[in-house]
Amino acid sequence: MIVSGSASQALAAALAHELAEPLATVEYDRFPDGELLAAVPDVKSADTDRAVVVASTVSSDAHVELLQLQDALREGGVDELVTVIPYMGYARQDEAFDPGHPVSARAVAKAISTGTDRVLTVNPHERAVCDFFEPTATAVDAAGRLADPLPADLTEPVFLSPDAGAIDLARTVRDAYGRGETDYFEKVRHSDCEVEITPSDVTVAGRDVVVTDDIIATGSTMSEAIDVLDAGVERIFVTCVHPLLASNAVTKLSRAGVEAIYGTDTIERGSSVVSVAPAIAEEL
Ligand code: R5P
């Protein structure tokens, strides 16, 4: 059966449909002191050998909820437990950046590992975070599907990534779209909300541009990248796997001239128009 964390209900339902497996009832509660309770009341009567928990760890609460769901399923007698973390929170903290800092991605991976037999995550910021899990952890690549919502009539499209690290994503989207050029911007990050972007060499005047990244969080990276594009650019589309879209990111991107933002349902937002359910189902 498929068991959903509260932040991944639409994706869990899509996955249940894709796999033709039952979607468990889950109850999410909060005690007066703020502590959480996530429960799967029907786990015993479900008489299931395998359970698949689907929970994006978009917040610390979502992380605790995932641990509770894993524990409730084991308590209910489930033999095989697969944990799907569509968006893995803390994955960007994959090293100790300053003396005394934790490797947060490793810390959360260790905790999740104690309750599962297998882990799947979708396009983690660095694939190496999979090594922090003790059971087998697989990175599912859903980037190709980001081309699906793009208009078929793009004019001499250019697929850009806002930094060198995301060029493979831009190439994947270009390949899935079927035509176009790729390039990337140079990015220097000064703080959480401040990045400096240097333009790419490719000519964009009179052409449609698609900028792709793994995550859009505050939208600073994307909006800075768009700001340095030639004024003669035609339409600008933004695609990402994980549309965190924190704070005023949507406004920032709209003001920068973006025609549409397309993301996947690893994080459930208005822009989550592409489902990663088929890619996860295939891997399962
Ligand atoms: C970092 O290298 C990531 O790939 C994204 O570029 C970054 O997380 C986006 O963050 P923001 O939207 O806050 O600039």
PDB file of C-alpha atoms and ligand atoms in Angstrom:
ATOM      1  CA  MET A   1       0.000   0.000   0.000  1.00  0.00           C
ATOM      2  CA  ILE A   2       0.981   3.604  -0.544  1.00  0.00           C
ATOM      3  CA  VAL A   3       1.238   5.807   2.541  1.00  0.00           C
ATOM      4  CA  SER A   4       1.454   9.559   2.192  1.00  0.00           C
ATOM      5  CA  GLY A   5       3.164  12.224   4.235  1.00  0.00           C
ATOM      6  CA  SER A   6       0.946  15.299   4.554  1.00  0.00           C
ATOM      7  CA  ALA A   7       3.041  17.298   2.078  1.00  0.00           C
ATOM      8  CA  SER A   8       2.911  14.622  -0.660  1.00  0.00           C
ATOM      9  CA  GLN A   9      -0.751  13.640  -0.838  1.00  0.00           C
ATOM     10  CA  ALA A  10      -1.331  14.351  -4.549  1.00  0.00           C
ATOM     11  CA  LEU A  11       1.833  12.528  -5.605  1.00  0.00           C
ATOM     12  CA  ALA A  12       1.067   9.538  -3.339  1.00  0.00           C
ATOM     13  CA  ALA A  13      -2.417   9.289  -4.876  1.00  0.00           C
ATOM     14  CA  ALA A  14      -0.939   9.483  -8.396  1.00  0.00           C
ATOM     15  CA  LEU A  15       1.569   6.764  -7.507  1.00  0.00           C
ATOM     16  CA  ALA A  16      -1.149   4.519  -6.044  1.00  0.00           C
ATOM     17  CA  HIS A  17      -3.074   4.958  -9.288  1.00  0.00           C
ATOM     18  CA  GLU A  18       0.015   4.274 -11.394  1.00  0.00           C
ATOM     19  CA  LEU A  19       0.837   1.073  -9.466  1.00  0.00           C
ATOM     20  CA  ALA A  20      -2.809   0.028  -8.924  1.00  0.00           C
ATOM     21  CA  GLU A  21      -2.056  -0.312  -5.200  1.00  0.00           C
ATOM     22  CA  PRO A  22      -4.296   0.881  -2.349  1.00  0.00           C
ATOM     23  CA  LEU A  23      -3.795   4.333  -0.876  1.00  0.00           C
ATOM     24  CA  ALA A  24      -3.771   4.109   2.929  1.00  0.00           C
ATOM     25  CA  THR A  25      -5.766   6.438   5.154  1.00  0.00           C
ATOM     26  CA  VAL A  26      -3.344   8.542   7.160  1.00  0.00           C
ATOM     27  CA  GLU A  27      -4.256  10.800  10.069  1.00  0.00           C
ATOM     28  CA  TYR A  28      -2.154  13.865  10.808  1.00  0.00           C
ATOM     29  CA  ASP A  29      -2.581  15.470  14.194  1.00  0.00           C
ATOM     30  CA  ARG A  30      -0.854  17.979  16.422  1.00  0.00           C
ATOM     31  CA  PHE A  31      -0.880  17.963  20.238  1.00  0.00           C
ATOM     32  CA  PRO A  32      -1.442  21.202  22.163  1.00  0.00           C
ATOM     33  CA  ASP A  33       2.298  21.434  22.904  1.00  0.00           C
ATOM     34  CA  GLY A  34       3.053  21.375  19.169  1.00  0.00           C
ATOM     35  CA  GLU A  35       4.207  17.757  18.896  1.00  0.00           C
ATOM     36  CA  LEU A  36       3.029  15.845  15.829  1.00  0.00           C
ATOM     37  CA  LEU A  37       1.198  12.552  15.431  1.00  0.00           C
ATOM     38  CA  ALA A  38       0.983  10.829  12.038  1.00  0.00           C
ATOM     39  CA  ALA A  39      -0.875   7.512  12.144  1.00  0.00           C
ATOM     40  CA  VAL A  40      -1.999   4.757   9.743  1.00  0.00           C
ATOM     41  CA  PRO A  41      -5.078   3.382  11.551  1.00  0.00           C
ATOM     42  CA  ASP A  42      -5.840   0.576   9.073  1.00  0.00           C
ATOM     43  CA  VAL A  43      -2.336  -0.845   8.820  1.00  0.00           C
ATOM     44  CA  LYS A  44      -3.151  -4.138  10.589  1.00  0.00           C
ATOM     45  CA  SER A  45      -6.328  -4.858   8.647  1.00  0.00           C
ATOM     46  CA  ALA A  46      -4.573  -4.006   5.365  1.00  0.00           C
ATOM     47  CA  ASP A  47      -2.551  -7.231   5.751  1.00  0.00           C
ATOM     48  CA  THR A  48       0.139  -5.987   3.421  1.00  0.00           C
ATOM     49  CA  ASP A  49       3.711  -7.183   3.038  1.00  0.00           C
ATOM     50  CA  ARG A  50       5.049  -4.066   1.408  1.00  0.00           C
ATOM     51  CA  ALA A  51       4.357  -0.442   2.194  1.00  0.00           C
ATOM     52  CA  VAL A  52       5.678   2.536   0.270  1.00  0.00           C
ATOM     53  CA  VAL A  53       5.838   5.776   2.240  1.00  0.00           C
ATOM     54  CA  VAL A  54       5.874   8.890   0.053  1.00  0.00           C
ATOM     55  CA  ALA A  55       6.951  11.978   1.954  1.00  0.00           C
ATOM     56  CA  SER A  56       8.837  15.053   0.786  1.00  0.00           C
ATOM     57  CA  THR A  57      10.785  16.420   3.730  1.00  0.00           C
ATOM     58  CA  VAL A  58       9.942  20.044   2.954  1.00  0.00           C
ATOM     59  CA  SER A  59      10.150  21.057   6.622  1.00  0.00           C
ATOM     60  CA  SER A  60      11.419  19.732   9.946  1.00  0.00           C
ATOM     61  CA  ASP A  61       7.823  18.741  10.780  1.00  0.00           C
ATOM     62  CA  ALA A  62       7.580  16.752   7.537  1.00  0.00           C
ATOM     63  CA  HIS A  63      10.778  14.976   8.498  1.00  0.00           C
ATOM     64  CA  VAL A  64       9.417  13.947  11.941  1.00  0.00           C
ATOM     65  CA  GLU A  65       6.157  12.890  10.305  1.00  0.00           C
ATOM     66  CA  LEU A  66       8.075  10.587   7.952  1.00  0.00           C
ATOM     67  CA  LEU A  67       9.866   8.927  10.886  1.00  0.00           C
ATOM     68  CA  GLN A  68       6.515   8.453  12.623  1.00  0.00           C
ATOM     69  CA  LEU A  69       4.925   6.870   9.533  1.00  0.00           C
ATOM     70  CA  GLN A  70       7.832   4.460   9.128  1.00  0.00           C
ATOM     71  CA  ASP A  71       7.542   3.484  12.784  1.00  0.00           C
ATOM     72  CA  ALA A  72       3.747   3.094  12.650  1.00  0.00           C
ATOM     73  CA  LEU A  73       4.083   0.747   9.657  1.00  0.00           C
ATOM     74  CA  ARG A  74       6.725  -1.422  11.337  1.00  0.00           C
ATOM     75  CA  GLU A  75       4.607  -1.461  14.497  1.00  0.00           C
ATOM     76  CA  GLY A  76       1.685  -2.595  12.330  1.00  0.00           C
ATOM     77  CA  GLY A  77       3.699  -5.566  11.053  1.00  0.00           C
ATOM     78  CA  VAL A  78       4.753  -4.417   7.573  1.00  0.00           C
ATOM     79  CA  ASP A  79       7.680  -6.541   6.375  1.00  0.00           C
ATOM     80  CA  GLU A  80       9.135  -4.536   3.532  1.00  0.00           C
ATOM     81  CA  LEU A  81       9.182  -0.781   3.766  1.00  0.00           C
ATOM     82  CA  VAL A  82      10.231   1.474   0.905  1.00  0.00           C
ATOM     83  CA  THR A  83      10.675   5.182   1.587  1.00  0.00           C
ATOM     84  CA  VAL A  84      10.183   7.586  -1.297  1.00  0.00           C
ATOM     85  CA  ILE A  85      11.479  11.078  -0.556  1.00  0.00           C
ATOM     86  CA  PRO A  86      10.419  13.011  -3.667  1.00  0.00           C
ATOM     87  CA  TYR A  87      12.126  16.174  -2.401  1.00  0.00           C
ATOM     88  CA  MET A  88      14.835  15.582   0.169  1.00  0.00           C
ATOM     89  CA  GLY A  89      15.121  18.528   2.520  1.00  0.00           C
ATOM     90  CA  TYR A  90      18.591  19.416   3.851  1.00  0.00           C
ATOM     91  CA  ALA A  91      20.190  17.757   0.780  1.00  0.00           C
ATOM     92  CA  ARG A  92      21.996  21.002  -0.080  1.00  0.00           C
ATOM     93  CA  GLN A  93      23.806  20.847   3.288  1.00  0.00           C
ATOM     94  CA  ASP A  94      25.887  17.928   2.059  1.00  0.00           C
ATOM     95  CA  GLU A  95      29.179  18.963   3.655  1.00  0.00           C
ATOM     96  CA  ALA A  96      30.361  20.850   6.733  1.00  0.00           C
ATOM     97  CA  PHE A  97      30.777  24.271   5.120  1.00  0.00           C
ATOM     98  CA  ASP A  98      32.418  25.845   8.218  1.00  0.00           C
ATOM     99  CA  PRO A  99      34.187  24.494  11.276  1.00  0.00           C
ATOM    100  CA  GLY A 100      31.616  23.189  13.736  1.00  0.00           C
ATOM    101  CA  HIS A 101      28.902  22.766  11.112  1.00  0.00           C
ATOM    102  CA  PRO A 102      27.036  19.465  10.712  1.00  0.00           C
ATOM    103  CA  VAL A 103      26.666  17.496   7.497  1.00  0.00           C
ATOM    104  CA  SER A 104      22.903  17.904   7.788  1.00  0.00           C
ATOM    105  CA  ALA A 105      22.089  15.712   4.782  1.00  0.00           C
ATOM    106  CA  ARG A 106      23.952  12.834   6.420  1.00  0.00           C
ATOM    107  CA  ALA A 107      22.222  13.423   9.779  1.00  0.00           C
ATOM    108  CA  VAL A 108      18.715  13.272   8.303  1.00  0.00           C
ATOM    109  CA  ALA A 109      19.627  10.337   6.031  1.00  0.00           C
ATOM    110  CA  LYS A 110      20.847   8.347   9.044  1.00  0.00           C
ATOM    111  CA  ALA A 111      17.577   8.879  10.888  1.00  0.00           C
ATOM    112  CA  ILE A 112      15.467   7.907   7.864  1.00  0.00           C
ATOM    113  CA  SER A 113      17.660   4.835   7.243  1.00  0.00           C
ATOM    114  CA  THR A 114      16.744   3.278  10.595  1.00  0.00           C
ATOM    115  CA  GLY A 115      13.122   2.765   9.491  1.00  0.00           C
ATOM    116  CA  THR A 116      13.357   1.536   5.917  1.00  0.00           C
ATOM    117  CA  ASP A 117      14.612  -1.213   3.619  1.00  0.00           C
ATOM    118  CA  ARG A 118      15.068   0.962   0.574  1.00  0.00           C
ATOM    119  CA  VAL A 119      15.078   4.650  -0.330  1.00  0.00           C
ATOM    120  CA  LEU A 120      14.165   6.457  -3.550  1.00  0.00           C
ATOM    121  CA  THR A 121      14.623  10.173  -4.017  1.00  0.00           C
ATOM    122  CA  VAL A 122      14.085  12.358  -7.072  1.00  0.00           C
ATOM    123  CA  ASN A 123      16.910  14.454  -8.570  1.00  0.00           C
ATOM    124  CA  PRO A 124      18.740  15.183  -5.321  1.00  0.00           C
ATOM    125  CA  HIS A 125      20.920  18.312  -5.472  1.00  0.00           C
ATOM    126  CA  GLU A 126      23.990  16.046  -5.455  1.00  0.00           C
ATOM    127  CA  ARG A 127      23.577  12.372  -6.323  1.00  0.00           C
ATOM    128  CA  ALA A 128      26.220  11.581  -3.659  1.00  0.00           C
ATOM    129  CA  VAL A 129      23.689  12.228  -0.866  1.00  0.00           C
ATOM    130  CA  CYS A 130      22.337   8.746  -1.695  1.00  0.00           C
ATOM    131  CA  ASP A 131      25.515   7.361  -0.090  1.00  0.00           C
ATOM    132  CA  PHE A 132      24.484   8.824   3.266  1.00  0.00           C
ATOM    133  CA  PHE A 133      21.643   6.280   3.524  1.00  0.00           C
ATOM    134  CA  GLU A 134      22.411   2.848   4.927  1.00  0.00           C
ATOM    135  CA  PRO A 135      19.989   0.785   2.810  1.00  0.00           C
ATOM    136  CA  THR A 136      20.168   1.102  -0.979  1.00  0.00           C
ATOM    137  CA  ALA A 137      19.163   4.601  -2.057  1.00  0.00           C
ATOM    138  CA  THR A 138      18.363   5.381  -5.685  1.00  0.00           C
ATOM    139  CA  ALA A 139      18.190   8.791  -7.364  1.00  0.00           C
ATOM    140  CA  VAL A 140      15.277   8.841  -9.825  1.00  0.00           C
ATOM    141  CA  ASP A 141      15.750  11.219 -12.760  1.00  0.00           C
ATOM    142  CA  ALA A 142      12.508  12.976 -13.643  1.00  0.00           C
ATOM    143  CA  ALA A 143      14.056  15.910 -15.547  1.00  0.00           C
ATOM    144  CA  GLY A 144      13.084  14.668 -19.015  1.00  0.00           C
ATOM    145  CA  ARG A 145       9.418  15.178 -18.212  1.00  0.00           C
ATOM    146  CA  LEU A 146      10.004  18.906 -17.660  1.00  0.00           C
ATOM    147  CA  ALA A 147       9.821  19.349 -21.423  1.00  0.00           C
ATOM    148  CA  ASP A 148       6.196  18.103 -21.505  1.00  0.00           C
ATOM    149  CA  PRO A 149       4.401  21.385 -20.676  1.00  0.00           C
ATOM    150  CA  LEU A 150       6.574  23.549 -22.959  1.00  0.00           C
ATOM    151  CA  PRO A 151       4.769  24.969 -26.011  1.00  0.00           C
ATOM    152  CA  ALA A 152       5.492  23.004 -29.191  1.00  0.00           C
ATOM    153  CA  ASP A 153       6.194  26.197 -31.150  1.00  0.00           C
ATOM    154  CA  LEU A 154       9.282  27.550 -29.314  1.00  0.00           C
ATOM    155  CA  THR A 155      11.263  29.908 -31.564  1.00  0.00           C
ATOM    156  CA  GLU A 156      14.874  28.716 -32.015  1.00  0.00           C
ATOM    157  CA  PRO A 157      14.892  27.657 -28.353  1.00  0.00           C
ATOM    158  CA  VAL A 158      17.878  28.064 -26.060  1.00  0.00           C
ATOM    159  CA  PHE A 159      17.953  25.818 -22.979  1.00  0.00           C
ATOM    160  CA  LEU A 160      20.024  27.453 -20.257  1.00  0.00           C
ATOM    161  CA  SER A 161      21.017  26.489 -16.739  1.00  0.00           C
ATOM    162  CA  PRO A 162      21.755  29.200 -14.161  1.00  0.00           C
ATOM    163  CA  ASP A 163      25.070  27.545 -13.247  1.00  0.00           C
ATOM    164  CA  ALA A 164      27.453  24.912 -14.584  1.00  0.00           C
ATOM    165  CA  GLY A 165      26.123  22.345 -12.062  1.00  0.00           C
ATOM    166  CA  ALA A 166      22.688  22.254 -13.704  1.00  0.00           C
ATOM    167  CA  ILE A 167      23.801  22.030 -17.348  1.00  0.00           C
ATOM    168  CA  ASP A 168      22.968  18.308 -17.488  1.00  0.00           C
ATOM    169  CA  LEU A 169      19.386  19.136 -16.501  1.00  0.00           C
ATOM    170  CA  ALA A 170      19.170  21.755 -19.265  1.00  0.00           C
ATOM    171  CA  ARG A 171      20.547  19.206 -21.742  1.00  0.00           C
ATOM    172  CA  THR A 172      18.046  16.575 -20.596  1.00  0.00           C
ATOM    173  CA  VAL A 173      15.157  19.010 -21.099  1.00  0.00           C
ATOM    174  CA  ARG A 174      16.507  20.022 -24.519  1.00  0.00           C
ATOM    175  CA  ASP A 175      16.893  16.377 -25.547  1.00  0.00           C
ATOM    176  CA  ALA A 176      13.369  15.586 -24.384  1.00  0.00           C
ATOM    177  CA  TYR A 177      12.044  18.654 -26.241  1.00  0.00           C
ATOM    178  CA  GLY A 178      13.836  17.479 -29.351  1.00  0.00           C
ATOM    179  CA  ARG A 179      15.610  20.589 -30.612  1.00  0.00           C
ATOM    180  CA  GLY A 180      17.493  23.694 -29.413  1.00  0.00           C
ATOM    181  CA  GLU A 181      20.839  24.899 -28.145  1.00  0.00           C
ATOM    182  CA  THR A 182      22.163  24.625 -24.559  1.00  0.00           C
ATOM    183  CA  ASP A 183      24.457  26.816 -22.474  1.00  0.00           C
ATOM    184  CA  TYR A 184      24.884  27.927 -18.867  1.00  0.00           C
ATOM    185  CA  PHE A 185      25.507  31.072 -16.804  1.00  0.00           C
ATOM    186  CA  GLU A 186      28.378  31.492 -14.334  1.00  0.00           C
ATOM    187  CA  LYS A 187      27.006  31.867 -10.773  1.00  0.00           C
ATOM    188  CA  VAL A 188      28.685  33.120  -7.598  1.00  0.00           C
ATOM    189  CA  ARG A 189      26.580  32.893  -4.427  1.00  0.00           C
ATOM    190  CA  HIS A 190      27.228  35.686  -1.897  1.00  0.00           C
ATOM    191  CA  SER A 191      24.548  34.708   0.649  1.00  0.00           C
ATOM    192  CA  ASP A 192      21.303  32.695   0.934  1.00  0.00           C
ATOM    193  CA  CYS A 193      19.391  35.344  -1.028  1.00  0.00           C
ATOM    194  CA  GLU A 194      22.180  37.025  -3.008  1.00  0.00           C
ATOM    195  CA  VAL A 195      23.753  35.569  -6.137  1.00  0.00           C
ATOM    196  CA  GLU A 196      25.802  37.125  -8.928  1.00  0.00           C
ATOM    197  CA  ILE A 197      25.259  35.764 -12.434  1.00  0.00           C
ATOM    198  CA  THR A 198      27.425  36.327 -15.493  1.00  0.00           C
ATOM    199  CA  PRO A 199      25.714  35.938 -18.892  1.00  0.00           C
ATOM    200  CA  SER A 200      26.289  32.946 -21.126  1.00  0.00           C
ATOM    201  CA  ASP A 201      27.860  33.384 -24.564  1.00  0.00           C
ATOM    202  CA  VAL A 202      24.906  32.215 -26.585  1.00  0.00           C
ATOM    203  CA  THR A 203      22.847  34.819 -28.507  1.00  0.00           C
ATOM    204  CA  VAL A 204      19.253  34.941 -27.274  1.00  0.00           C
ATOM    205  CA  ALA A 205      17.878  37.933 -29.225  1.00  0.00           C
ATOM    206  CA  GLY A 206      14.734  36.939 -31.106  1.00  0.00           C
ATOM    207  CA  ARG A 207      14.681  33.480 -29.492  1.00  0.00           C
ATOM    208  CA  ASP A 208      12.646  31.746 -26.784  1.00  0.00           C
ATOM    209  CA  VAL A 209      14.591  30.782 -23.678  1.00  0.00           C
ATOM    210  CA  VAL A 210      13.992  27.949 -21.201  1.00  0.00           C
ATOM    211  CA  VAL A 211      15.999  28.184 -17.966  1.00  0.00           C
ATOM    212  CA  THR A 212      16.187  24.940 -15.955  1.00  0.00           C
ATOM    213  CA  ASP A 213      17.447  24.281 -12.433  1.00  0.00           C
ATOM    214  CA  ASP A 214      16.990  21.473  -9.933  1.00  0.00           C
ATOM    215  CA  ILE A 215      15.451  23.692  -7.243  1.00  0.00           C
ATOM    216  CA  ILE A 216      13.877  27.126  -7.238  1.00  0.00           C
ATOM    217  CA  ALA A 217      13.904  28.242  -3.608  1.00  0.00           C
ATOM    218  CA  THR A 218      13.925  32.035  -3.153  1.00  0.00           C
ATOM    219  CA  GLY A 219      13.999  32.548  -6.929  1.00  0.00           C
ATOM    220  CA  SER A 220      17.149  34.693  -6.647  1.00  0.00           C
ATOM    221  CA  THR A 221      19.258  32.457  -8.898  1.00  0.00           C
ATOM    222  CA  MET A 222      16.620  32.334 -11.621  1.00  0.00           C
ATOM    223  CA  SER A 223      15.656  36.008 -11.520  1.00  0.00           C
ATOM    224  CA  GLU A 224      19.316  37.131 -11.594  1.00  0.00           C
ATOM    225  CA  ALA A 225      19.937  34.821 -14.554  1.00  0.00           C
ATOM    226  CA  ILE A 226      16.947  36.229 -16.411  1.00  0.00           C
ATOM    227  CA  ASP A 227      18.009  39.813 -15.627  1.00  0.00           C
ATOM    228  CA  VAL A 228      21.284  39.384 -17.505  1.00  0.00           C
ATOM    229  CA  LEU A 229      19.600  38.043 -20.649  1.00  0.00           C
ATOM    230  CA  ASP A 230      19.708  40.234 -23.742  1.00  0.00           C
ATOM    231  CA  ALA A 231      16.736  42.638 -23.916  1.00  0.00           C
ATOM    232  CA  GLY A 232      15.799  41.214 -27.316  1.00  0.00           C
ATOM    233  CA  VAL A 233      14.895  37.802 -25.895  1.00  0.00           C
ATOM    234  CA  GLU A 234      11.430  36.533 -26.856  1.00  0.00           C
ATOM    235  CA  ARG A 235       9.501  34.399 -24.321  1.00  0.00           C
ATOM    236  CA  ILE A 236      11.150  33.133 -21.116  1.00  0.00           C
ATOM    237  CA  PHE A 237      10.055  29.855 -19.502  1.00  0.00           C
ATOM    238  CA  VAL A 238      11.394  28.519 -16.242  1.00  0.00           C
ATOM    239  CA  THR A 239      11.447  24.819 -15.356  1.00  0.00           C
ATOM    240  CA  CYS A 240      12.665  23.008 -12.268  1.00  0.00           C
ATOM    241  CA  VAL A 241      12.304  19.621 -10.625  1.00  0.00           C
ATOM    242  CA  HIS A 242      11.594  20.982  -7.134  1.00  0.00           C
ATOM    243  CA  PRO A 243       9.430  24.138  -7.072  1.00  0.00           C
ATOM    244  CA  LEU A 244      10.051  25.160  -3.464  1.00  0.00           C
ATOM    245  CA  LEU A 245       9.082  28.716  -4.438  1.00  0.00           C
ATOM    246  CA  ALA A 246       9.671  30.110  -0.958  1.00  0.00           C
ATOM    247  CA  SER A 247       8.630  33.583   0.135  1.00  0.00           C
ATOM    248  CA  ASN A 248       8.154  35.960  -2.834  1.00  0.00           C
ATOM    249  CA  ALA A 249       9.829  33.737  -5.464  1.00  0.00           C
ATOM    250  CA  VAL A 250       6.805  33.665  -7.795  1.00  0.00           C
ATOM    251  CA  THR A 251       6.502  37.469  -7.743  1.00  0.00           C
ATOM    252  CA  LYS A 252      10.243  37.834  -8.344  1.00  0.00           C
ATOM    253  CA  LEU A 253      10.081  35.593 -11.394  1.00  0.00           C
ATOM    254  CA  SER A 254       6.950  37.231 -12.771  1.00  0.00           C
ATOM    255  CA  ARG A 255       8.528  40.683 -12.397  1.00  0.00           C
ATOM    256  CA  ALA A 256      11.628  39.361 -14.191  1.00  0.00           C
ATOM    257  CA  GLY A 257       9.410  38.633 -17.215  1.00  0.00           C
ATOM    258  CA  VAL A 258       8.880  34.888 -16.913  1.00  0.00           C
ATOM    259  CA  GLU A 259       5.939  33.661 -18.985  1.00  0.00           C
ATOM    260  CA  ALA A 260       5.419  30.408 -17.031  1.00  0.00           C
ATOM    261  CA  ILE A 261       7.009  28.364 -14.246  1.00  0.00           C
ATOM    262  CA  TYR A 262       6.808  24.580 -14.656  1.00  0.00           C
ATOM    263  CA  GLY A 263       7.811  22.223 -11.853  1.00  0.00           C
ATOM    264  CA  THR A 264       7.056  18.695 -10.732  1.00  0.00           C
ATOM    265  CA  ASP A 265       4.870  17.410  -7.913  1.00  0.00           C
ATOM    266  CA  THR A 266       7.824  16.520  -5.663  1.00  0.00           C
ATOM    267  CA  ILE A 267       6.657  19.709  -3.959  1.00  0.00           C
ATOM    268  CA  GLU A 268       2.968  20.522  -4.280  1.00  0.00           C
ATOM    269  CA  ARG A 269       2.567  24.066  -5.573  1.00  0.00           C
ATOM    270  CA  GLY A 270       0.518  25.823  -8.268  1.00  0.00           C
ATOM    271  CA  SER A 271       3.413  25.257 -10.679  1.00  0.00           C
ATOM    272  CA  SER A 272       3.607  21.490 -10.076  1.00  0.00           C
ATOM    273  CA  VAL A 273       2.220  20.522 -13.468  1.00  0.00           C
ATOM    274  CA  VAL A 274       4.502  17.538 -14.151  1.00  0.00           C
ATOM    275  CA  SER A 275       4.065  14.332 -12.159  1.00  0.00           C
ATOM    276  CA  VAL A 276       7.060  12.253 -11.145  1.00  0.00           C
ATOM    277  CA  ALA A 277       4.714   9.325 -10.325  1.00  0.00           C
ATOM    278  CA  PRO A 278       5.476   7.415 -13.574  1.00  0.00           C
ATOM    279  CA  ALA A 279       9.246   7.731 -13.021  1.00  0.00           C
ATOM    280  CA  ILE A 280       8.945   6.533  -9.400  1.00  0.00           C
ATOM    281  CA  ALA A 281       6.560   3.715 -10.379  1.00  0.00           C
ATOM    282  CA  GLU A 282       9.023   2.518 -13.004  1.00  0.00           C
ATOM    283  CA  GLU A 283      11.836   2.392 -10.443  1.00  0.00           C
ATOM    284  CA  LEU A 284       9.651   0.597  -7.889  1.00  0.00           C
TER     285      LEU A 284
HETATM  286  C1  R5P B   1      21.931  25.495  -6.009  1.00  0.00           C
HETATM  287  O1  R5P B   1      23.025  25.358  -6.566  1.00  0.00           O
HETATM  288  C2  R5P B   1      20.662  25.001  -6.606  1.00  0.00           C
HETATM  289  O2  R5P B   1      20.919  24.267  -7.767  1.00  0.00           O
HETATM  290  C3  R5P B   1      19.698  26.127  -6.946  1.00  0.00           C
HETATM  291  O3  R5P B   1      20.283  26.950  -7.935  1.00  0.00           O
HETATM  292  C4  R5P B   1      19.390  26.949  -5.726  1.00  0.00           C
HETATM  293  O4  R5P B   1      19.012  26.110  -4.683  1.00  0.00           O
HETATM  294  C5  R5P B   1      18.281  27.927  -6.022  1.00  0.00           C
HETATM  295  O5  R5P B   1      18.080  28.694  -4.879  1.00  0.00           O
HETATM  296  P1  R5P B   1      17.420  30.132  -4.961  1.00  0.00           P
HETATM  297  O6  R5P B   1      16.144  29.998  -5.727  1.00  0.00           O
HETATM  298  O7  R5P B   1      17.191  30.508  -3.527  1.00  0.00           O
HETATM  299  O8  R5P B   1      18.399  31.034  -5.618  1.00  0.00           O
END
